[in-house]
Coordinates of C-alpha atoms and ligand atoms in Angstrom, one line a residue:
Chain A
M1 CA 37.2 15.2 15.8
D2 CA 38.9 11.8 16.1
E3 CA 39.1 9.6 13.1
A4 CA 36.6 7.0 14.2
E5 CA 34.1 9.9 14.7
V6 CA 34.8 11.1 11.2
V7 CA 33.9 7.7 9.7
K8 CA 30.9 7.4 11.9
Q9 CA 29.7 10.8 10.6
M10 CA 30.1 9.5 7.1
R11 CA 27.9 6.5 7.9
R12 CA 25.3 8.9 9.3
T13 CA 25.5 10.9 6.0
V14 CA 25.0 7.7 4.0
L15 CA 22.1 6.7 6.2
Q16 CA 20.5 10.1 5.7
M17 CA 21.0 10.0 1.9
V18 CA 19.4 6.6 1.6
Y19 CA 16.6 7.5 4.0
T20 CA 15.8 10.7 2.0
A21 CA 16.0 9.0 -1.4
R22 CA 14.1 5.9 -0.3
E23 CA 16.7 4.1 -2.4
G24 CA 20.1 2.6 -1.9
H25 CA 22.1 -0.3 -0.3
L26 CA 22.9 0.5 3.3
P27 CA 24.6 -2.7 4.5
S28 CA 26.7 -3.0 1.4
S29 CA 27.8 0.7 1.9
F30 CA 28.6 0.3 5.5
S31 CA 30.8 -2.7 5.0
I32 CA 33.3 -0.6 2.9
M33 CA 33.1 2.7 4.7
D34 CA 36.4 2.2 6.7
L35 CA 38.2 0.8 3.7
L36 CA 37.2 3.8 1.5
Y37 CA 38.2 6.2 4.2
V38 CA 41.7 4.8 4.5
L39 CA 42.1 4.4 0.8
Y40 CA 41.3 8.0 0.0
R41 CA 43.0 9.5 3.1
D42 CA 46.2 7.5 3.1
C43 CA 46.7 5.5 0.1
L44 CA 45.4 6.7 -3.3
H45 CA 47.2 9.5 -5.1
I46 CA 44.3 11.4 -6.6
D47 CA 44.0 15.2 -6.5
P48 CA 40.4 15.9 -5.7
H49 CA 40.6 19.2 -7.6
H50 CA 42.0 17.5 -10.7
P51 CA 40.3 14.1 -10.7
K52 CA 41.2 13.6 -14.3
A53 CA 44.9 14.4 -14.0
P54 CA 46.7 11.7 -16.1
D55 CA 49.2 11.2 -13.3
R56 CA 46.7 9.7 -10.8
D57 CA 46.0 6.4 -9.2
R58 CA 42.8 4.8 -10.5
F59 CA 40.2 3.5 -8.1
I60 CA 37.1 1.6 -9.2
L61 CA 34.3 0.7 -6.9
S62 CA 33.2 -2.4 -8.7
K63 CA 30.3 -3.2 -6.3
G64 CA 28.6 0.0 -7.6
H65 CA 25.5 -0.6 -5.5
A66 CA 27.5 0.8 -2.5
S67 CA 27.7 4.1 -4.3
A68 CA 26.3 6.1 -1.4
A69 CA 29.5 5.3 0.6
L70 CA 31.7 6.3 -2.2
Y71 CA 29.8 9.6 -2.7
A72 CA 30.1 10.4 1.0
V73 CA 33.9 9.8 1.0
L74 CA 34.5 11.6 -2.3
S75 CA 32.7 14.6 -1.0
H76 CA 34.5 14.5 2.3
F77 CA 37.8 14.6 0.5
G78 CA 36.7 17.5 -1.7
F79 CA 35.9 15.9 -5.0
F80 CA 32.6 17.7 -5.0
D81 CA 30.5 19.8 -2.7
A82 CA 28.6 18.1 0.1
T83 CA 25.4 19.8 -1.1
H84 CA 25.2 17.2 -3.8
L85 CA 24.8 14.4 -1.3
S86 CA 21.2 15.4 -0.4
T87 CA 20.3 15.1 -4.1
Y88 CA 21.2 11.4 -4.2
C89 CA 18.9 9.6 -6.7
Q90 CA 16.8 12.6 -7.3
P91 CA 16.1 14.2 -10.7
G92 CA 18.9 16.3 -11.9
S93 CA 21.4 14.8 -9.5
L94 CA 25.0 13.8 -10.3
L95 CA 24.6 11.0 -7.9
G96 CA 22.6 8.0 -8.8
G97 CA 21.9 4.6 -7.3
H98 CA 25.0 3.4 -9.2
P99 CA 27.8 5.7 -10.2
D100 CA 28.1 7.3 -13.6
C101 CA 31.7 8.0 -14.6
Q102 CA 30.5 10.7 -17.0
K103 CA 28.9 12.6 -14.2
V104 CA 30.7 12.1 -10.9
P105 CA 34.1 13.7 -10.3
G106 CA 36.4 10.9 -9.1
V107 CA 34.4 8.0 -10.5
E108 CA 36.5 6.0 -13.0
A109 CA 33.9 3.4 -14.2
S110 CA 30.1 3.2 -14.4
T111 CA 29.7 0.2 -12.3
G112 CA 26.5 -1.5 -11.1
S113 CA 26.6 -4.7 -13.1
L114 CA 28.9 -6.9 -11.0
G115 CA 32.0 -8.4 -12.5
H116 CA 33.1 -5.5 -14.7
G117 CA 35.4 -3.5 -12.4
I118 CA 38.4 -5.9 -12.3
A119 CA 38.5 -6.3 -16.0
I120 CA 38.3 -2.5 -16.6
G121 CA 41.0 -2.3 -14.0
C122 CA 43.2 -4.7 -16.0
G123 CA 42.8 -2.5 -19.0
L124 CA 43.8 0.6 -17.0
A125 CA 46.8 -1.2 -15.6
I126 CA 47.9 -2.4 -19.0
G127 CA 47.5 1.2 -20.4
L128 CA 49.3 2.8 -17.5
R129 CA 52.2 0.4 -17.7
Q130 CA 52.5 0.9 -21.4
Q131 CA 52.7 4.6 -20.8
G132 CA 55.4 4.1 -18.2
S133 CA 53.2 5.4 -15.4
P134 CA 54.1 4.4 -11.8
R135 CA 50.5 4.7 -10.8
Q136 CA 48.4 2.0 -9.2
V137 CA 45.0 0.6 -10.1
V138 CA 42.9 -0.3 -7.1
V139 CA 39.6 -2.2 -7.6
L140 CA 37.2 -2.9 -4.7
V141 CA 34.9 -5.9 -5.3
G142 CA 32.3 -7.7 -3.3
D143 CA 32.9 -11.3 -2.4
G144 CA 29.6 -12.2 -3.9
E145 CA 30.7 -10.4 -7.0
M146 CA 33.6 -12.9 -7.3
D147 CA 31.0 -15.4 -8.4
E148 CA 31.2 -13.9 -11.9
G149 CA 33.1 -15.6 -14.6
S150 CA 34.5 -12.2 -15.8
F151 CA 36.2 -11.9 -12.4
W152 CA 38.2 -15.1 -12.9
E153 CA 39.0 -14.4 -16.5
S154 CA 40.5 -11.1 -15.3
V155 CA 42.4 -12.9 -12.5
M156 CA 44.1 -15.1 -15.0
M157 CA 44.7 -12.2 -17.5
A158 CA 46.3 -10.1 -14.7
K159 CA 48.6 -13.0 -13.8
N160 CA 49.5 -13.8 -17.4
L161 CA 50.3 -10.2 -18.1
A162 CA 52.0 -9.8 -14.7
L163 CA 50.0 -6.7 -13.9
S164 CA 52.0 -5.7 -10.9
N165 CA 50.3 -2.3 -10.8
L166 CA 46.9 -3.9 -10.1
V167 CA 45.3 -4.3 -6.7
V168 CA 42.0 -6.0 -6.0
I169 CA 40.5 -5.6 -2.6
A170 CA 37.6 -8.0 -1.8
D171 CA 35.1 -6.8 0.7
C172 CA 34.5 -10.2 2.3
N173 CA 31.3 -9.7 4.3
G174 CA 30.2 -13.2 3.6
S175 CA 26.7 -12.3 2.8
Q176 CA 26.4 -14.2 -0.5
H177 CA 25.9 -17.8 0.5
Y178 CA 28.2 -19.4 -2.0
S179 CA 31.2 -17.1 -1.3
H180 CA 31.8 -18.5 2.2
S181 CA 33.1 -21.7 1.0
F182 CA 36.3 -20.5 -0.7
D183 CA 39.7 -19.7 0.6
Y184 CA 40.2 -16.8 -1.8
E185 CA 43.6 -15.8 -0.4
G186 CA 45.0 -19.3 -1.1
I187 CA 43.3 -19.6 -4.4
L188 CA 44.6 -16.2 -5.6
R189 CA 48.1 -17.1 -4.4
S190 CA 48.0 -20.4 -6.2
M191 CA 47.0 -18.4 -9.3
G192 CA 50.2 -16.3 -9.1
W193 CA 48.9 -13.3 -7.3
Q194 CA 50.3 -11.9 -4.0
A195 CA 47.6 -12.2 -1.4
H196 CA 47.0 -10.9 2.1
T197 CA 44.1 -10.7 4.6
V198 CA 43.3 -7.5 6.6
D199 CA 40.6 -6.5 9.0
G200 CA 38.4 -4.2 6.9
H201 CA 37.0 -2.2 9.8
H202 CA 40.2 -1.4 11.8
L203 CA 41.5 2.0 10.7
S204 CA 45.0 1.8 12.1
E205 CA 45.4 -1.8 11.1
L206 CA 44.3 -0.9 7.6
R207 CA 46.9 1.9 7.5
R208 CA 49.6 -0.5 8.7
D209 CA 48.6 -3.6 6.7
L210 CA 47.0 -2.4 3.6
V211 CA 48.5 0.9 2.6
P212 CA 52.2 -0.1 2.4
R213 CA 51.3 -3.3 0.5
V214 CA 49.3 -1.3 -2.1
R215 CA 52.2 1.3 -2.4
A216 CA 55.0 -1.2 -2.5
S217 CA 56.5 -2.1 -5.9
R218 CA 55.6 -5.7 -6.8
T219 CA 56.2 -8.3 -9.4
A220 CA 52.7 -9.7 -9.4
P221 CA 49.1 -8.3 -9.0
L222 CA 48.0 -8.0 -5.4
F223 CA 44.8 -9.4 -3.9
V224 CA 43.7 -8.2 -0.4
R225 CA 41.0 -10.0 1.4
A226 CA 39.3 -7.5 3.7
N227 CA 37.3 -9.3 6.4
T228 CA 34.3 -7.2 7.0
Q229 CA 30.8 -7.3 8.4
K230 CA 27.9 -6.5 6.1
G231 CA 26.3 -3.3 7.6
Y232 CA 29.0 -2.7 10.2
P233 CA 28.5 -1.6 12.9
I234 CA 24.7 -2.0 12.7
R235 CA 23.8 -5.4 14.2
R236 CA 20.5 -5.7 12.5
F237 CA 22.0 -5.2 9.1
T238 CA 24.3 -8.2 9.5
G239 CA 23.0 -11.5 8.4
D240 CA 19.6 -10.2 7.4
H241 CA 19.5 -10.2 3.6
G242 CA 16.1 -8.4 3.9
W243 CA 18.1 -5.2 4.5
H244 CA 20.1 -5.5 1.3
R245 CA 18.0 -2.9 -0.5
R246 CA 15.6 -1.8 2.1
T247 CA 15.3 1.7 3.4
P248 CA 14.5 2.4 7.1
T249 CA 11.2 3.6 8.3
E250 CA 11.0 6.8 10.4
E251 CA 11.1 4.8 13.6
E252 CA 14.0 2.7 12.5
M253 CA 15.8 5.8 11.3
A254 CA 15.8 7.2 14.8
D255 CA 17.1 4.0 16.2
L256 CA 19.8 3.7 13.6
M257 CA 20.9 7.3 14.1
A258 CA 21.2 6.6 17.8
E259 CA 23.2 3.5 17.2
L260 CA 25.6 5.6 15.1
S261 CA 26.0 8.5 17.5
Chain B
M1 CA 3.9 -9.3 -10.4
R2 CA 6.9 -11.0 -8.7
A3 CA 4.4 -12.7 -6.4
Q4 CA 2.6 -14.0 -9.4
F5 CA 5.8 -15.3 -10.9
A6 CA 6.4 -17.2 -7.6
A7 CA 2.8 -18.4 -7.4
T8 CA 2.8 -19.7 -11.0
M9 CA 6.0 -21.5 -10.4
T10 CA 4.8 -23.1 -7.2
S11 CA 1.5 -24.2 -8.8
L12 CA 3.1 -25.5 -12.0
G13 CA 5.8 -27.2 -10.0
S14 CA 3.4 -29.5 -8.4
E15 CA 1.8 -30.4 -11.7
D16 CA 4.9 -30.8 -13.7
P17 CA 8.0 -32.5 -12.4
S18 CA 10.0 -31.2 -15.3
L19 CA 9.8 -27.6 -14.3
F20 CA 13.2 -26.4 -13.0
V21 CA 13.8 -22.9 -11.7
L22 CA 17.3 -21.2 -11.5
V23 CA 18.0 -17.8 -10.1
G24 CA 21.2 -15.7 -10.1
D25 CA 21.0 -14.4 -6.5
I26 CA 17.9 -12.4 -7.3
G27 CA 14.4 -13.4 -6.3
A28 CA 15.4 -16.4 -4.1
F29 CA 13.4 -15.1 -1.2
G30 CA 10.3 -14.6 -3.4
L31 CA 10.6 -18.2 -4.7
R32 CA 11.2 -19.7 -1.3
H33 CA 8.0 -21.7 -1.4
F34 CA 8.9 -23.3 -4.7
A35 CA 12.4 -24.0 -3.3
A36 CA 11.0 -25.6 -0.2
A37 CA 8.4 -27.7 -2.1
Y38 CA 10.8 -28.8 -4.9
P39 CA 14.3 -28.5 -3.5
G40 CA 15.7 -30.7 -6.2
R41 CA 14.3 -28.4 -8.9
F42 CA 15.4 -25.1 -7.6
L43 CA 18.9 -23.6 -7.7
N44 CA 20.3 -20.3 -6.6
V45 CA 23.4 -20.5 -8.7
G46 CA 24.9 -17.3 -7.3
I47 CA 25.9 -14.2 -9.2
R48 CA 26.8 -16.3 -12.2
E49 CA 24.3 -15.4 -14.9
Q50 CA 26.2 -16.7 -17.9
A51 CA 26.9 -20.1 -16.3
M52 CA 23.3 -20.2 -15.1
A53 CA 22.1 -19.7 -18.7
S54 CA 24.3 -22.4 -20.1
A55 CA 23.6 -24.8 -17.2
A56 CA 19.9 -24.3 -17.8
A57 CA 20.5 -25.4 -21.4
G58 CA 22.2 -28.5 -20.1
L59 CA 19.2 -29.2 -17.9
A60 CA 16.9 -28.7 -20.9
A61 CA 19.0 -31.3 -22.7
T62 CA 18.2 -33.8 -19.9
G63 CA 14.5 -33.2 -20.4
F64 CA 13.7 -30.4 -17.9
F65 CA 12.0 -27.2 -18.8
P66 CA 14.2 -24.6 -17.2
V67 CA 13.3 -21.1 -16.1
I68 CA 16.1 -18.6 -15.5
H69 CA 15.5 -15.5 -13.5
S70 CA 17.4 -12.3 -12.7
I71 CA 17.3 -8.6 -13.5
T72 CA 16.8 -7.9 -17.2
G73 CA 20.3 -6.5 -18.0
F74 CA 22.0 -9.4 -16.3
V75 CA 19.9 -12.3 -17.6
V76 CA 19.3 -11.0 -21.1
E77 CA 22.0 -8.6 -22.2
R78 CA 24.8 -10.3 -20.4
C79 CA 23.7 -13.8 -21.4
F80 CA 22.7 -13.0 -24.9
E81 CA 25.3 -15.3 -26.5
Q82 CA 24.6 -18.1 -24.1
I83 CA 20.9 -17.9 -25.0
K84 CA 21.7 -17.7 -28.7
N85 CA 24.0 -20.7 -28.9
D86 CA 23.0 -22.9 -26.1
F87 CA 19.2 -22.6 -26.4
C88 CA 18.2 -21.2 -29.8
Y89 CA 20.9 -22.6 -32.0
S90 CA 20.8 -25.9 -30.1
G91 CA 17.1 -26.2 -30.4
L92 CA 16.6 -26.5 -26.6
P93 CA 13.5 -25.2 -24.8
G94 CA 13.9 -22.6 -22.1
N95 CA 12.3 -19.7 -20.3
I96 CA 13.6 -16.4 -19.1
V97 CA 11.7 -14.3 -16.6
S98 CA 13.2 -10.9 -15.9
V99 CA 12.4 -8.0 -13.6
G100 CA 13.6 -4.5 -14.0
G101 CA 13.1 -4.2 -17.7
G102 CA 12.7 -0.8 -19.3
I103 CA 13.2 1.8 -16.6
D104 CA 11.6 0.1 -13.6
Y105 CA 14.8 0.7 -11.6
A106 CA 14.6 4.3 -12.4
A107 CA 17.0 5.9 -9.9
M108 CA 19.5 3.1 -10.1
G109 CA 21.1 4.3 -13.3
C110 CA 21.6 2.9 -16.8
T111 CA 23.4 -0.3 -15.6
H112 CA 20.0 -1.2 -14.2
H113 CA 17.8 -0.1 -17.1
S114 CA 17.2 -2.3 -20.1
Y115 CA 15.5 -1.0 -23.2
S116 CA 17.1 -3.3 -25.6
D117 CA 15.9 -6.7 -24.2
L118 CA 12.9 -7.1 -26.5
A119 CA 14.8 -6.2 -29.6
L120 CA 17.7 -8.5 -28.7
L121 CA 15.7 -11.5 -28.0
K122 CA 13.3 -10.9 -30.9
S123 CA 16.2 -11.1 -33.2
L124 CA 17.1 -14.6 -32.3
P125 CA 15.5 -17.5 -34.3
G126 CA 13.4 -19.7 -32.1
T127 CA 12.3 -17.2 -29.5
Q128 CA 8.9 -16.0 -28.2
V129 CA 8.9 -12.6 -26.5
F130 CA 6.4 -11.3 -24.0
C131 CA 6.2 -7.9 -22.4
I132 CA 4.0 -8.5 -19.4
G133 CA 1.9 -5.9 -17.7
S134 CA -0.3 -7.9 -15.3
P135 CA -0.1 -11.0 -13.1
H136 CA -2.9 -12.7 -15.0
E137 CA -1.1 -12.2 -18.3
F138 CA 2.0 -13.8 -16.9
D139 CA 0.2 -16.8 -15.6
R140 CA -1.7 -17.4 -18.8
L141 CA 1.1 -16.8 -21.3
F142 CA 3.7 -18.7 -19.2
R143 CA 1.5 -21.8 -19.0
A144 CA 0.7 -21.6 -22.6
S145 CA 4.3 -21.5 -23.8
Y146 CA 6.8 -22.8 -21.3
R147 CA 6.9 -26.3 -22.8
S148 CA 6.5 -25.1 -26.4
G149 CA 10.1 -25.8 -27.3
S150 CA 10.9 -22.2 -28.0
M151 CA 13.1 -20.0 -25.9
N152 CA 10.4 -17.9 -24.2
Y153 CA 11.1 -14.5 -22.7
F154 CA 8.9 -12.7 -20.1
R155 CA 9.7 -9.2 -19.1
L156 CA 7.7 -8.5 -15.9
A157 CA 6.8 -4.9 -15.3
D158 CA 7.1 -3.8 -11.7
R159 CA 3.7 -2.3 -11.6
A160 CA 0.6 -3.9 -13.1
H161 CA -1.7 -1.9 -15.4
G162 CA -4.7 -3.0 -13.5
I163 CA -6.9 -3.9 -16.5
A164 CA -8.6 -7.3 -16.3
F165 CA -8.7 -9.6 -19.3
R166 CA -10.6 -12.7 -20.0
D167 CA -8.6 -15.9 -20.0
E168 CA -9.2 -16.5 -23.7
E169 CA -8.0 -13.1 -24.6
L170 CA -4.6 -13.9 -23.4
A171 CA -2.9 -16.1 -26.0
V172 CA 0.5 -16.3 -27.6
G173 CA 0.6 -14.2 -30.8
R174 CA -2.6 -12.3 -30.0
S175 CA -3.2 -8.8 -29.0
I176 CA -6.3 -7.4 -27.3
S177 CA -8.6 -4.6 -28.3
V178 CA -9.0 -2.9 -25.0
R179 CA -11.1 0.0 -26.3
T180 CA -12.6 0.5 -29.7
G181 CA -12.5 3.7 -31.7
H182 CA -12.4 5.1 -35.2
E183 CA -9.8 7.8 -35.6
L184 CA -6.6 6.8 -33.9
T185 CA -5.1 3.5 -32.9
L186 CA -2.9 3.4 -29.8
L187 CA -0.7 0.4 -29.6
T188 CA 1.2 -0.5 -26.4
A189 CA 2.5 -3.3 -24.1
G190 CA 3.3 -3.5 -20.4
E191 CA 2.4 -0.9 -17.9
L192 CA 2.0 1.9 -20.4
L193 CA -1.4 0.6 -21.1
T194 CA -2.6 2.7 -18.1
S195 CA -1.4 6.0 -19.8
C196 CA -2.8 4.9 -23.2
L197 CA -6.2 4.4 -21.7
E198 CA -6.0 7.7 -19.9
V199 CA -5.2 9.4 -23.2
A200 CA -8.2 7.6 -24.9
S201 CA -10.6 8.8 -22.2
E202 CA -9.2 12.3 -22.1
I203 CA -9.7 12.6 -25.9
G204 CA -13.1 11.1 -25.3
G205 CA -15.9 9.6 -27.4
D206 CA -15.0 6.7 -29.6
R207 CA -12.1 8.4 -31.3
C208 CA -9.3 6.2 -30.0
E209 CA -8.8 2.5 -30.3
V210 CA -6.4 1.0 -27.8
I211 CA -4.6 -2.3 -28.7
Y212 CA -2.6 -4.1 -26.1
S213 CA 0.0 -6.4 -27.3
P214 CA 1.9 -8.4 -24.6
S215 CA 2.9 -10.9 -27.2
I216 CA 5.8 -9.0 -29.0
K217 CA 6.9 -12.1 -30.9
P218 CA 4.9 -13.7 -32.4
F219 CA 3.2 -10.4 -33.1
D220 CA -0.5 -9.9 -33.9
A221 CA 0.1 -8.0 -37.1
A222 CA -3.4 -8.7 -38.4
R223 CA -5.1 -6.8 -35.6
V224 CA -2.9 -3.7 -36.1
R225 CA -3.5 -3.8 -39.8
A226 CA -7.3 -4.1 -39.4
S227 CA -7.3 -1.3 -36.9
V228 CA -5.2 1.1 -38.9
T229 CA -7.1 0.3 -42.0
K230 CA -10.0 1.9 -40.2
T231 CA -8.3 4.7 -38.2
R232 CA -5.4 5.5 -40.6
R233 CA -3.5 6.9 -37.6
L234 CA -1.3 5.0 -35.3
L235 CA 0.5 6.0 -32.1
V236 CA 2.9 3.4 -30.6
A237 CA 4.0 3.8 -27.0
E238 CA 6.6 1.5 -25.5
E239 CA 9.1 1.4 -22.7
H240 CA 11.8 0.2 -24.9
S241 CA 14.2 1.6 -27.5
V242 CA 12.4 2.8 -30.6
L243 CA 15.0 0.7 -32.5
G244 CA 13.6 -2.8 -32.7
G245 CA 10.6 -2.6 -30.5
L246 CA 6.9 -2.6 -30.9
G247 CA 6.9 0.4 -33.2
D248 CA 9.1 -1.5 -35.6
E249 CA 6.7 -4.5 -35.5
A250 CA 3.8 -2.2 -36.2
R251 CA 5.6 -0.7 -39.2
R252 CA 6.3 -4.1 -40.6
A253 CA 2.7 -5.1 -40.1
L254 CA 1.7 -2.1 -42.2
D255 CA 4.3 -2.6 -44.9
N256 CA 2.7 -2.8 -48.3
S257 CA -0.7 -2.3 -46.8
G258 CA -1.6 -0.1 -49.8
F259 CA -3.1 2.8 -47.9
A260 CA -1.8 6.0 -46.4
Y261 CA -1.5 6.3 -42.7
A262 CA 0.2 8.5 -40.1
L263 CA 2.5 6.9 -37.6
T264 CA 4.2 8.2 -34.5
S265 CA 6.4 5.9 -32.6
L266 CA 7.2 6.9 -29.0
G267 CA 9.8 5.0 -27.0
I268 CA 13.3 5.6 -25.8
Q269 CA 15.2 7.4 -28.5
D270 CA 18.7 6.4 -29.3
Q271 CA 20.1 7.6 -26.0
F272 CA 20.9 6.6 -22.4
L273 CA 18.4 7.9 -19.8
R274 CA 21.0 9.2 -17.4
D275 CA 18.8 11.0 -15.1
Y276 CA 17.5 9.7 -11.7
G277 CA 14.4 10.1 -9.7
P278 CA 11.1 8.2 -9.8
R279 CA 10.0 6.1 -12.8
K280 CA 7.3 8.7 -13.6
H281 CA 10.0 11.3 -14.0
L282 CA 12.1 9.1 -16.2
L283 CA 9.1 8.4 -18.4
E284 CA 8.7 12.1 -18.9
V285 CA 12.4 12.5 -19.7
A286 CA 12.1 9.7 -22.2
G287 CA 9.2 11.3 -23.9
I288 CA 6.7 8.6 -23.0
G289 CA 5.0 10.3 -20.1
P290 CA 1.2 10.7 -20.1
A291 CA 1.3 14.4 -21.1
R292 CA 3.5 13.7 -24.1
L293 CA 1.3 10.8 -25.2
L294 CA -1.8 13.0 -25.0
Q295 CA 0.0 15.7 -27.0
E296 CA 1.2 13.4 -29.7
A297 CA -2.3 11.8 -29.9
R298 CA -3.9 15.2 -30.4
T299 CA -1.3 16.1 -33.0
L300 CA -2.0 12.9 -34.9
L301 CA -5.7 13.4 -34.8
E302 CA -5.3 16.8 -36.4
R303 CA -3.4 15.3 -39.3
S304 CA -5.2 13.9 -42.2
P305 CA -3.4 10.7 -43.2
Ligands
TPP401 C1 25.8 -8.9 -12.9 C2 24.9 -8.6 -11.7 N1 24.1 -9.6 -11.2 C3 23.3 -9.3 -10.2 C4 23.3 -8.1 -9.6 C5 22.3 -7.8 -8.5 N2 23.0 -7.6 -7.2 C6 23.3 -6.4 -6.7 S1 24.1 -6.4 -5.3 C7 24.2 -8.1 -5.3 C8 24.9 -8.9 -4.2 C9 26.3 -8.5 -4.2 O1 27.0 -9.2 -3.2 P1 28.5 -8.8 -2.9 O2 29.3 -8.6 -4.1 O3 29.0 -9.7 -1.9 O4 28.3 -7.3 -2.3 P2 27.6 -6.9 -0.9 O5 26.3 -6.3 -1.3 O6 27.5 -8.1 0.0 O7 28.5 -5.9 -0.3 C10 23.5 -8.6 -6.4 C11 23.3 -10.0 -6.7 C12 24.1 -7.1 -10.1 N3 24.2 -5.8 -9.6 N4 25.0 -7.4 -11.2

């Protein structure tokens, strides 16, 4: 199966999970699917069979409402069995609407309330550095999430502490109306971070532009603006906030599956 | 319930040019009519709850009566200190309307549950706290209090209990006797009223008295005391931590009452409800499902106080 097909299959998995559970955030999940795939396949050093091994990179999905995408990717890469996916949001499941770090193998932080992930990431980065670990801390945030004050407190903390082992990737799908207006790349650079922009849906470009930058040794924290489309590649998800937490009807489900085949 | 929130805002907005509504990227669609009618008095401040809370205090200081709205955890728990200093300590009037209190967002996990909101806000001087279970309740209690000068908190349940009250029954600091009985008092707030009434009918006759108390602070201690004086048995059911909720209010109401009584307080014990699934399921996990209420009511009825 070619790679694009693999990621498409993951989107179908996510769609099926959300459809079955009648719960979840499809557009927010779809906009980070490609990023998550490349991160776990090519970038992060985390052993799926030893997800707590001290010598691992740390990844935090700070926009925890996109948990379905994370679960599909974690299961694809062997963190847990795919049978769990069909239990998403059901009684007894490991997998809830937002991820629980005490339940899900590979989940580092119980996110869901926006604006926490980057600050937890700062703490992880400080701790790892103190222990002399060469590992990276990668935090994926939403651009709307960057509204939060705690985000900017952390940006300044990371600069002041020169947390060169911290990477923040912003899923810039432009869905939150205030977030459009800022040149985040320029702002972060002016605040002492390294900053770059990538296309968040282009697998080979991500591999070329994102992966080496995350792996490279740096003197400052790294900010990556990923230009994405909310709900990609489903047209009707983009620009229609009504889909943010809506689940498809049976008819819509058939259409959506067709669009993803 | 959310529709009533929007309707009350729109209707009051036309009567009162000092009503100002702020949301944190939640509920903006529901409030679109208010926003369209009074664009200068509506703000979607974005996902910036703490700044929203303090900005609302600033608005209050210029003479507006602000309403801030978001999901319970984000507008209450996250903004607790802003509410404490900028409203309560500063003596400024304000209103918080939250959705998703208790375990309404059942399958979303604990970041989206809040069973500490009532206790937190109750503990601040200068607050009034309401646990709302029907649209009518919201409309009445909001209108009665939003200009009172207090910091008023309204937790809106997702589902309404469906019981109709008369206008005059819905007042700040008053509870309602929904059903009268002689042997056991059931005390509750919010949507759990439905289950309490089911328990009362299941037990039958006039054995159970059901008191409904959307006004958590100020609390109608007198009615609870009067009822338990008669029944000598009290079962409290709340979608909130047992630490600092309705059960604690009832206990304080009965302090030094000078008679013996039996009390069972059901709520969320000192634990996170980590399971998922529908709200009904989580209520069962928490030990406040209908079957558990019935069982505890029967146990109490067998006890002589
Ligand atoms: C502190 C906090 N406030 C509000 C919310 C409710 N909420 C969930 S998703 C969302 C929008 C997030 O936008 P963005 O970060 O851009 O992610 P997207 O869904 O667009 O991918 C909001 C406001 C939340 N989860 N946490």
